[in-house]
Amino acid sequence: MRRIDLTQMKENEKGIIVELLGGCGFLRRLEVLGIRKGKEVKKISKQVLGGPVIIQVGNTQVALGCGMARKIIVEIK
Amino acid sequence: MKESGTSLENLLKREGKKNSTKRNLIINSFLLDDRHYSVEELHQRVKELNPKISLSTVYRTLKLLTAWGLAYERRFDEKNIRFEPAHQAEHHDHLVCLKCGEILEFKDPRIEKLQERVAKRYKFAVLRHKLELYGYCRRCQR
Ligand SMILES: [Zn+2]
Ligand SMILES: [Zn+2]
Protein backbone atom coordinates (compact mmCIF):
# COMPACT_ATOMS: atom_id res chain seq x y z
CA MET A 1 0.00 0.00 0.00
CA ARG A 2 1.21 3.46 -0.90
CA ARG A 3 0.38 6.77 0.78
CA ILE A 4 0.44 9.75 -1.54
CA ASP A 5 -1.31 13.08 -1.96
CA LEU A 6 -3.80 13.86 -4.71
CA THR A 7 -1.27 15.63 -6.91
CA GLN A 8 0.84 12.46 -7.01
CA MET A 9 -1.98 10.19 -8.14
CA LYS A 10 -1.98 8.95 -11.70
CA GLU A 11 -4.83 9.38 -14.14
CA ASN A 12 -7.71 6.94 -13.44
CA GLU A 13 -6.07 5.76 -10.24
CA LYS A 14 -8.31 5.10 -7.23
CA GLY A 15 -7.52 5.61 -3.57
CA ILE A 16 -9.10 5.89 -0.15
CA ILE A 17 -8.75 9.15 1.77
CA VAL A 18 -6.76 8.42 4.93
CA GLU A 19 -5.65 11.84 6.08
CA LEU A 20 -6.59 15.50 5.70
CA LEU A 21 -3.82 17.90 6.60
CA GLY A 22 -5.47 21.13 7.62
CA GLY A 23 -7.18 23.08 10.35
CA CYS A 24 -10.85 22.94 11.21
CA GLY A 25 -11.91 25.50 8.60
CA PHE A 26 -10.33 23.38 5.89
CA LEU A 27 -11.99 20.22 7.21
CA ARG A 28 -15.41 21.88 7.36
CA ARG A 29 -15.13 23.00 3.76
CA LEU A 30 -14.33 19.48 2.62
CA GLU A 31 -16.98 17.95 4.87
CA VAL A 32 -19.64 20.13 3.24
CA LEU A 33 -18.64 18.73 -0.13
CA GLY A 34 -18.63 15.16 1.12
CA ILE A 35 -14.85 14.79 1.05
CA ARG A 36 -13.85 13.00 4.23
CA LYS A 37 -11.72 10.16 5.56
CA GLY A 38 -12.68 6.74 4.28
CA LYS A 39 -14.13 8.02 1.02
CA GLU A 40 -12.93 6.66 -2.26
CA VAL A 41 -11.58 9.11 -4.80
CA LYS A 42 -10.63 8.65 -8.40
CA LYS A 43 -8.28 10.98 -10.19
CA ILE A 44 -9.86 12.02 -13.45
CA SER A 45 -7.20 13.86 -15.34
CA LYS A 46 -3.54 14.58 -15.30
CA GLN A 47 -3.04 18.15 -14.24
CA VAL A 48 -1.03 20.83 -15.91
CA LEU A 49 1.75 22.05 -13.68
CA GLY A 50 0.27 24.03 -10.80
CA GLY A 51 -3.22 23.74 -12.28
CA PRO A 52 -6.27 22.22 -10.62
CA VAL A 53 -6.61 18.52 -9.87
CA ILE A 54 -9.84 16.91 -11.01
CA ILE A 55 -11.18 14.05 -8.93
CA GLN A 56 -14.36 12.08 -8.60
CA VAL A 57 -15.92 11.55 -5.16
CA GLY A 58 -19.14 9.57 -5.13
CA ASN A 59 -20.88 10.65 -8.29
CA THR A 60 -19.58 14.22 -8.45
CA GLN A 61 -16.47 15.53 -10.09
CA VAL A 62 -14.66 18.38 -8.41
CA ALA A 63 -11.63 20.47 -9.35
CA LEU A 64 -9.30 21.26 -6.48
CA GLY A 65 -6.65 23.91 -6.31
CA CYS A 66 -3.14 22.49 -6.24
CA GLY A 67 -2.43 23.65 -2.68
CA MET A 68 -5.49 21.87 -1.37
CA ALA A 69 -4.82 18.71 -3.34
CA ARG A 70 -1.49 18.40 -1.55
CA LYS A 71 -3.25 18.32 1.82
CA ILE A 72 -5.40 15.33 0.95
CA ILE A 73 -3.62 12.02 1.52
CA VAL A 74 -4.86 8.80 0.01
CA GLU A 75 -3.87 5.18 0.25
CA ILE A 76 -3.51 3.23 -2.96
CA LYS A 77 -3.93 -0.53 -2.86
CA MET B 1 -26.68 6.70 2.37
CA LYS B 2 -27.39 9.12 5.19
CA GLU B 3 -25.72 12.48 4.83
CA SER B 4 -24.32 14.37 7.78
CA GLY B 5 -26.00 17.55 9.00
CA THR B 6 -23.33 19.77 7.54
CA SER B 7 -23.61 18.52 3.99
CA LEU B 8 -24.27 21.10 1.32
CA GLU B 9 -27.69 19.62 0.65
CA ASN B 10 -28.69 20.00 4.28
CA LEU B 11 -27.39 23.55 4.51
CA LEU B 12 -29.37 24.53 1.43
CA LYS B 13 -32.47 22.75 2.68
CA ARG B 14 -32.33 24.74 5.89
CA GLU B 15 -32.34 27.95 3.84
CA GLY B 16 -35.29 26.64 1.88
CA LYS B 17 -33.17 26.48 -1.26
CA LYS B 18 -33.14 23.76 -3.84
CA ASN B 19 -30.03 22.19 -5.24
CA SER B 20 -29.00 24.11 -8.29
CA THR B 21 -26.19 23.02 -10.56
CA LYS B 22 -25.06 26.60 -11.08
CA ARG B 23 -24.86 27.32 -7.38
CA ASN B 24 -23.08 24.03 -6.71
CA LEU B 25 -20.52 24.85 -9.36
CA ILE B 26 -19.79 28.20 -7.72
CA ILE B 27 -19.58 26.65 -4.25
CA ASN B 28 -17.26 23.89 -5.43
CA SER B 29 -14.95 26.22 -7.29
CA PHE B 30 -14.68 28.54 -4.32
CA LEU B 31 -14.35 26.01 -1.50
CA LEU B 32 -11.80 23.85 -3.27
CA ASP B 33 -9.31 26.60 -3.88
CA ASP B 34 -7.22 28.57 -1.45
CA ARG B 35 -7.49 31.90 -3.21
CA HIS B 36 -8.90 35.22 -2.09
CA TYR B 37 -11.44 35.75 -4.82
CA SER B 38 -13.13 39.00 -5.72
CA VAL B 39 -16.68 38.46 -6.99
CA GLU B 40 -15.54 39.34 -10.53
CA GLU B 41 -12.63 36.89 -10.46
CA LEU B 42 -14.75 34.01 -9.26
CA HIS B 43 -17.35 34.91 -11.87
CA GLN B 44 -14.66 34.80 -14.55
CA ARG B 45 -13.54 31.39 -13.34
CA VAL B 46 -16.97 29.75 -13.23
CA LYS B 47 -18.05 31.31 -16.52
CA GLU B 48 -15.44 29.15 -18.22
CA LEU B 49 -17.37 26.13 -16.96
CA ASN B 50 -20.88 27.52 -17.43
CA PRO B 51 -21.27 30.76 -19.45
CA LYS B 52 -24.84 31.27 -18.18
CA ILE B 53 -23.81 32.03 -14.59
CA SER B 54 -24.38 35.69 -13.74
CA LEU B 55 -22.31 37.97 -11.56
CA SER B 56 -25.21 38.43 -9.14
CA THR B 57 -25.59 34.67 -8.66
CA VAL B 58 -21.90 34.50 -7.77
CA TYR B 59 -22.32 37.37 -5.32
CA ARG B 60 -25.38 35.86 -3.65
CA THR B 61 -23.67 32.49 -3.34
CA LEU B 62 -20.60 34.03 -1.71
CA LYS B 63 -22.86 35.84 0.77
CA LEU B 64 -24.52 32.52 1.59
CA LEU B 65 -21.15 30.85 2.21
CA THR B 66 -20.19 33.77 4.43
CA ALA B 67 -23.37 33.32 6.48
CA TRP B 68 -22.50 29.65 6.93
CA GLY B 69 -19.02 30.51 8.13
CA LEU B 70 -17.39 28.85 5.14
CA ALA B 71 -16.11 32.12 3.73
CA TYR B 72 -14.93 35.41 5.14
CA GLU B 73 -15.55 38.73 3.51
CA ARG B 74 -12.53 40.96 3.66
CA ARG B 75 -12.57 44.59 2.69
CA PHE B 76 -9.08 45.73 1.89
CA ASP B 77 -10.35 49.06 0.67
CA GLU B 78 -13.57 50.30 -0.91
CA LYS B 79 -12.81 48.86 -4.31
CA ASN B 80 -11.08 45.69 -3.23
CA ILE B 81 -13.51 43.33 -1.53
CA ARG B 82 -12.45 39.69 -1.43
CA PHE B 83 -13.89 36.46 -0.19
CA GLU B 84 -11.56 34.06 1.53
CA PRO B 85 -12.44 30.42 2.18
CA ALA B 86 -12.43 29.41 5.83
CA HIS B 87 -9.15 27.67 6.31
CA GLN B 88 -7.01 26.84 9.27
CA ALA B 89 -9.11 28.98 11.61
CA GLU B 90 -5.59 30.11 12.19
CA HIS B 91 -4.64 33.73 12.26
CA HIS B 92 -2.68 35.22 9.40
CA ASP B 93 -1.89 38.62 7.94
CA HIS B 94 -1.95 40.00 4.42
CA LEU B 95 0.17 41.70 1.79
CA VAL B 96 -2.06 43.68 -0.58
CA CYS B 97 -1.00 44.75 -4.08
CA LEU B 98 -2.40 48.16 -4.97
CA LYS B 99 -2.08 47.62 -8.68
CA CYS B 100 -3.49 44.17 -9.50
CA GLY B 101 -5.23 43.55 -6.19
CA GLU B 102 -3.36 40.33 -5.48
CA ILE B 103 -3.41 39.29 -1.84
CA LEU B 104 -0.73 37.16 -0.23
CA GLU B 105 -0.99 35.63 3.19
CA PHE B 106 1.78 35.51 5.69
CA LYS B 107 2.34 34.52 9.25
CA ASP B 108 5.33 35.46 11.30
CA PRO B 109 5.47 34.47 14.96
CA ARG B 110 8.00 37.23 15.65
CA ILE B 111 5.53 39.89 14.52
CA GLU B 112 2.79 38.33 16.63
CA LYS B 113 5.07 38.35 19.70
CA LEU B 114 6.12 41.91 19.04
CA GLN B 115 2.50 43.03 18.96
CA GLU B 116 1.87 41.39 22.30
CA ARG B 117 4.84 43.26 23.71
CA VAL B 118 3.55 46.58 22.38
CA ALA B 119 0.11 45.94 23.86
CA LYS B 120 1.65 45.06 27.22
CA ARG B 121 3.67 48.24 27.23
CA TYR B 122 0.44 50.23 26.87
CA LYS B 123 -1.45 47.97 29.28
CA PHE B 124 -3.83 47.22 26.44
CA ALA B 125 -5.90 44.03 26.31
CA VAL B 126 -5.90 42.91 22.69
CA LEU B 127 -8.84 40.89 21.41
CA ARG B 128 -7.90 40.68 17.77
CA HIS B 129 -5.80 42.43 15.20
CA LYS B 130 -5.46 42.91 11.49
CA LEU B 131 -2.17 43.62 9.79
CA GLU B 132 -2.15 44.62 6.15
CA LEU B 133 0.89 45.71 4.21
CA TYR B 134 0.11 47.68 1.06
CA GLY B 135 2.39 47.96 -1.94
CA TYR B 136 3.22 46.23 -5.20
CA CYS B 137 3.56 42.52 -5.81
CA ARG B 138 6.52 40.99 -7.58
CA ARG B 139 4.81 41.05 -10.97
CA CYS B 140 3.65 44.67 -10.69
CA GLN B 141 7.08 45.96 -9.73
CA ARG B 142 8.50 45.09 -13.13
ZN1 LIG C 1 -0.92 38.91 12.78
ZN1 LIG D 1 0.30 43.26 -8.37
Tab-separated table of C-alpha atoms and ligand atoms in Angstrom:
chain	number	residue	atom	x	y	z
A	1	MET	CA	0.000	0.000	0.000
A	2	ARG	CA	1.213	3.460	-0.902
A	3	ARG	CA	0.378	6.765	0.778
A	4	ILE	CA	0.444	9.750	-1.543
A	5	ASP	CA	-1.309	13.080	-1.958
A	6	LEU	CA	-3.801	13.864	-4.706
A	7	THR	CA	-1.270	15.625	-6.912
A	8	GLN	CA	0.841	12.461	-7.012
A	9	MET	CA	-1.981	10.189	-8.142
A	10	LYS	CA	-1.985	8.955	-11.704
A	11	GLU	CA	-4.827	9.380	-14.137
A	12	ASN	CA	-7.706	6.943	-13.444
A	13	GLU	CA	-6.067	5.759	-10.242
A	14	LYS	CA	-8.312	5.103	-7.233
A	15	GLY	CA	-7.519	5.607	-3.570
A	16	ILE	CA	-9.101	5.891	-0.148
A	17	ILE	CA	-8.753	9.154	1.774
A	18	VAL	CA	-6.762	8.421	4.934
A	19	GLU	CA	-5.650	11.837	6.082
A	20	LEU	CA	-6.593	15.503	5.704
A	21	LEU	CA	-3.815	17.902	6.596
A	22	GLY	CA	-5.470	21.131	7.619
A	23	GLY	CA	-7.184	23.077	10.353
A	24	CYS	CA	-10.848	22.938	11.210
A	25	GLY	CA	-11.910	25.497	8.598
A	26	PHE	CA	-10.328	23.376	5.893
A	27	LEU	CA	-11.993	20.220	7.211
A	28	ARG	CA	-15.412	21.876	7.359
A	29	ARG	CA	-15.126	23.001	3.756
A	30	LEU	CA	-14.330	19.479	2.616
A	31	GLU	CA	-16.976	17.952	4.868
A	32	VAL	CA	-19.635	20.129	3.239
A	33	LEU	CA	-18.636	18.733	-0.129
A	34	GLY	CA	-18.629	15.163	1.115
A	35	ILE	CA	-14.849	14.789	1.048
A	36	ARG	CA	-13.853	12.998	4.233
A	37	LYS	CA	-11.717	10.160	5.559
A	38	GLY	CA	-12.682	6.742	4.284
A	39	LYS	CA	-14.130	8.022	1.020
A	40	GLU	CA	-12.928	6.656	-2.263
A	41	VAL	CA	-11.578	9.110	-4.801
A	42	LYS	CA	-10.627	8.653	-8.399
A	43	LYS	CA	-8.280	10.982	-10.192
A	44	ILE	CA	-9.864	12.016	-13.450
A	45	SER	CA	-7.202	13.858	-15.337
A	46	LYS	CA	-3.542	14.579	-15.297
A	47	GLN	CA	-3.041	18.153	-14.242
A	48	VAL	CA	-1.033	20.826	-15.914
A	49	LEU	CA	1.753	22.046	-13.683
A	50	GLY	CA	0.268	24.032	-10.796
A	51	GLY	CA	-3.220	23.743	-12.276
A	52	PRO	CA	-6.273	22.219	-10.619
A	53	VAL	CA	-6.609	18.517	-9.870
A	54	ILE	CA	-9.844	16.907	-11.007
A	55	ILE	CA	-11.177	14.050	-8.931
A	56	GLN	CA	-14.365	12.084	-8.600
A	57	VAL	CA	-15.922	11.548	-5.164
A	58	GLY	CA	-19.144	9.574	-5.127
A	59	ASN	CA	-20.880	10.655	-8.289
A	60	THR	CA	-19.580	14.216	-8.448
A	61	GLN	CA	-16.475	15.528	-10.093
A	62	VAL	CA	-14.656	18.375	-8.412
A	63	ALA	CA	-11.633	20.470	-9.348
A	64	LEU	CA	-9.297	21.255	-6.481
A	65	GLY	CA	-6.652	23.907	-6.308
A	66	CYS	CA	-3.143	22.493	-6.245
A	67	GLY	CA	-2.427	23.649	-2.685
A	68	MET	CA	-5.491	21.865	-1.369
A	69	ALA	CA	-4.822	18.714	-3.342
A	70	ARG	CA	-1.491	18.398	-1.550
A	71	LYS	CA	-3.251	18.321	1.820
A	72	ILE	CA	-5.395	15.333	0.954
A	73	ILE	CA	-3.618	12.018	1.524
A	74	VAL	CA	-4.859	8.800	0.005
A	75	GLU	CA	-3.869	5.179	0.249
A	76	ILE	CA	-3.514	3.229	-2.963
A	77	LYS	CA	-3.928	-0.534	-2.860
B	1	MET	CA	-26.684	6.699	2.367
B	2	LYS	CA	-27.390	9.117	5.190
B	3	GLU	CA	-25.722	12.476	4.827
B	4	SER	CA	-24.322	14.372	7.779
B	5	GLY	CA	-26.000	17.545	9.002
B	6	THR	CA	-23.327	19.767	7.543
B	7	SER	CA	-23.608	18.519	3.992
B	8	LEU	CA	-24.268	21.101	1.324
B	9	GLU	CA	-27.687	19.620	0.647
B	10	ASN	CA	-28.691	20.003	4.275
B	11	LEU	CA	-27.390	23.552	4.509
B	12	LEU	CA	-29.375	24.531	1.432
B	13	LYS	CA	-32.469	22.753	2.683
B	14	ARG	CA	-32.332	24.744	5.894
B	15	GLU	CA	-32.339	27.951	3.835
B	16	GLY	CA	-35.291	26.635	1.879
B	17	LYS	CA	-33.172	26.480	-1.259
B	18	LYS	CA	-33.139	23.758	-3.836
B	19	ASN	CA	-30.035	22.186	-5.237
B	20	SER	CA	-28.997	24.115	-8.293
B	21	THR	CA	-26.192	23.019	-10.557
B	22	LYS	CA	-25.056	26.601	-11.084
B	23	ARG	CA	-24.857	27.322	-7.384
B	24	ASN	CA	-23.080	24.033	-6.713
B	25	LEU	CA	-20.522	24.851	-9.361
B	26	ILE	CA	-19.785	28.202	-7.719
B	27	ILE	CA	-19.578	26.654	-4.248
B	28	ASN	CA	-17.262	23.886	-5.434
B	29	SER	CA	-14.952	26.221	-7.287
B	30	PHE	CA	-14.683	28.535	-4.316
B	31	LEU	CA	-14.346	26.010	-1.498
B	32	LEU	CA	-11.799	23.853	-3.269
B	33	ASP	CA	-9.311	26.599	-3.882
B	34	ASP	CA	-7.220	28.570	-1.449
B	35	ARG	CA	-7.487	31.902	-3.213
B	36	HIS	CA	-8.898	35.219	-2.094
B	37	TYR	CA	-11.442	35.745	-4.821
B	38	SER	CA	-13.126	39.000	-5.716
B	39	VAL	CA	-16.680	38.458	-6.987
B	40	GLU	CA	-15.535	39.339	-10.525
B	41	GLU	CA	-12.632	36.892	-10.456
B	42	LEU	CA	-14.753	34.006	-9.263
B	43	HIS	CA	-17.348	34.910	-11.873
B	44	GLN	CA	-14.661	34.797	-14.552
B	45	ARG	CA	-13.536	31.392	-13.336
B	46	VAL	CA	-16.968	29.745	-13.225
B	47	LYS	CA	-18.050	31.308	-16.517
B	48	GLU	CA	-15.440	29.151	-18.224
B	49	LEU	CA	-17.370	26.127	-16.960
B	50	ASN	CA	-20.876	27.525	-17.434
B	51	PRO	CA	-21.270	30.763	-19.446
B	52	LYS	CA	-24.835	31.269	-18.178
B	53	ILE	CA	-23.808	32.032	-14.588
B	54	SER	CA	-24.383	35.692	-13.744
B	55	LEU	CA	-22.310	37.967	-11.555
B	56	SER	CA	-25.208	38.432	-9.141
B	57	THR	CA	-25.591	34.669	-8.655
B	58	VAL	CA	-21.901	34.500	-7.770
B	59	TYR	CA	-22.316	37.367	-5.315
B	60	ARG	CA	-25.378	35.860	-3.648
B	61	THR	CA	-23.672	32.485	-3.337
B	62	LEU	CA	-20.599	34.030	-1.706
B	63	LYS	CA	-22.860	35.835	0.771
B	64	LEU	CA	-24.520	32.515	1.592
B	65	LEU	CA	-21.152	30.855	2.209
B	66	THR	CA	-20.193	33.767	4.433
B	67	ALA	CA	-23.366	33.320	6.482
B	68	TRP	CA	-22.499	29.645	6.933
B	69	GLY	CA	-19.016	30.509	8.135
B	70	LEU	CA	-17.387	28.854	5.141
B	71	ALA	CA	-16.106	32.125	3.730
B	72	TYR	CA	-14.927	35.412	5.142
B	73	GLU	CA	-15.548	38.729	3.509
B	74	ARG	CA	-12.532	40.961	3.660
B	75	ARG	CA	-12.567	44.593	2.695
B	76	PHE	CA	-9.082	45.730	1.888
B	77	ASP	CA	-10.351	49.056	0.671
B	78	GLU	CA	-13.572	50.305	-0.905
B	79	LYS	CA	-12.808	48.860	-4.314
B	80	ASN	CA	-11.082	45.687	-3.229
B	81	ILE	CA	-13.514	43.327	-1.535
B	82	ARG	CA	-12.451	39.689	-1.428
B	83	PHE	CA	-13.894	36.462	-0.194
B	84	GLU	CA	-11.563	34.061	1.526
B	85	PRO	CA	-12.442	30.423	2.177
B	86	ALA	CA	-12.429	29.412	5.832
B	87	HIS	CA	-9.147	27.668	6.315
B	88	GLN	CA	-7.015	26.838	9.269
B	89	ALA	CA	-9.106	28.978	11.613
B	90	GLU	CA	-5.591	30.114	12.192
B	91	HIS	CA	-4.636	33.728	12.256
B	92	HIS	CA	-2.679	35.224	9.403
B	93	ASP	CA	-1.894	38.618	7.939
B	94	HIS	CA	-1.953	40.000	4.418
B	95	LEU	CA	0.169	41.703	1.788
B	96	VAL	CA	-2.061	43.680	-0.584
B	97	CYS	CA	-1.001	44.746	-4.078
B	98	LEU	CA	-2.400	48.157	-4.973
B	99	LYS	CA	-2.082	47.620	-8.683
B	100	CYS	CA	-3.485	44.173	-9.502
B	101	GLY	CA	-5.233	43.550	-6.187
B	102	GLU	CA	-3.359	40.331	-5.481
B	103	ILE	CA	-3.411	39.286	-1.843
B	104	LEU	CA	-0.729	37.161	-0.234
B	105	GLU	CA	-0.992	35.625	3.191
B	106	PHE	CA	1.778	35.513	5.689
B	107	LYS	CA	2.341	34.517	9.253
B	108	ASP	CA	5.332	35.457	11.303
B	109	PRO	CA	5.473	34.467	14.961
B	110	ARG	CA	7.999	37.227	15.650
B	111	ILE	CA	5.534	39.893	14.523
B	112	GLU	CA	2.792	38.333	16.630
B	113	LYS	CA	5.069	38.345	19.698
B	114	LEU	CA	6.119	41.910	19.042
B	115	GLN	CA	2.500	43.034	18.962
B	116	GLU	CA	1.871	41.386	22.302
B	117	ARG	CA	4.838	43.255	23.710
B	118	VAL	CA	3.555	46.581	22.379
B	119	ALA	CA	0.108	45.938	23.859
B	120	LYS	CA	1.650	45.063	27.217
B	121	ARG	CA	3.669	48.235	27.234
B	122	TYR	CA	0.439	50.230	26.866
B	123	LYS	CA	-1.450	47.970	29.279
B	124	PHE	CA	-3.833	47.218	26.443
B	125	ALA	CA	-5.897	44.027	26.314
B	126	VAL	CA	-5.903	42.912	22.687
B	127	LEU	CA	-8.840	40.890	21.412
B	128	ARG	CA	-7.904	40.677	17.771
B	129	HIS	CA	-5.801	42.429	15.195
B	130	LYS	CA	-5.460	42.913	11.492
B	131	LEU	CA	-2.168	43.623	9.791
B	132	GLU	CA	-2.147	44.622	6.150
B	133	LEU	CA	0.893	45.708	4.211
B	134	TYR	CA	0.107	47.676	1.065
B	135	GLY	CA	2.390	47.956	-1.938
B	136	TYR	CA	3.218	46.231	-5.202
B	137	CYS	CA	3.562	42.519	-5.814
B	138	ARG	CA	6.522	40.993	-7.584
B	139	ARG	CA	4.805	41.050	-10.970
B	140	CYS	CA	3.650	44.670	-10.690
B	141	GLN	CA	7.082	45.962	-9.728
B	142	ARG	CA	8.500	45.092	-13.127
C	1	ZN	ZN	-0.919	38.906	12.785
C	2	ZN	ZN	0.298	43.264	-8.365
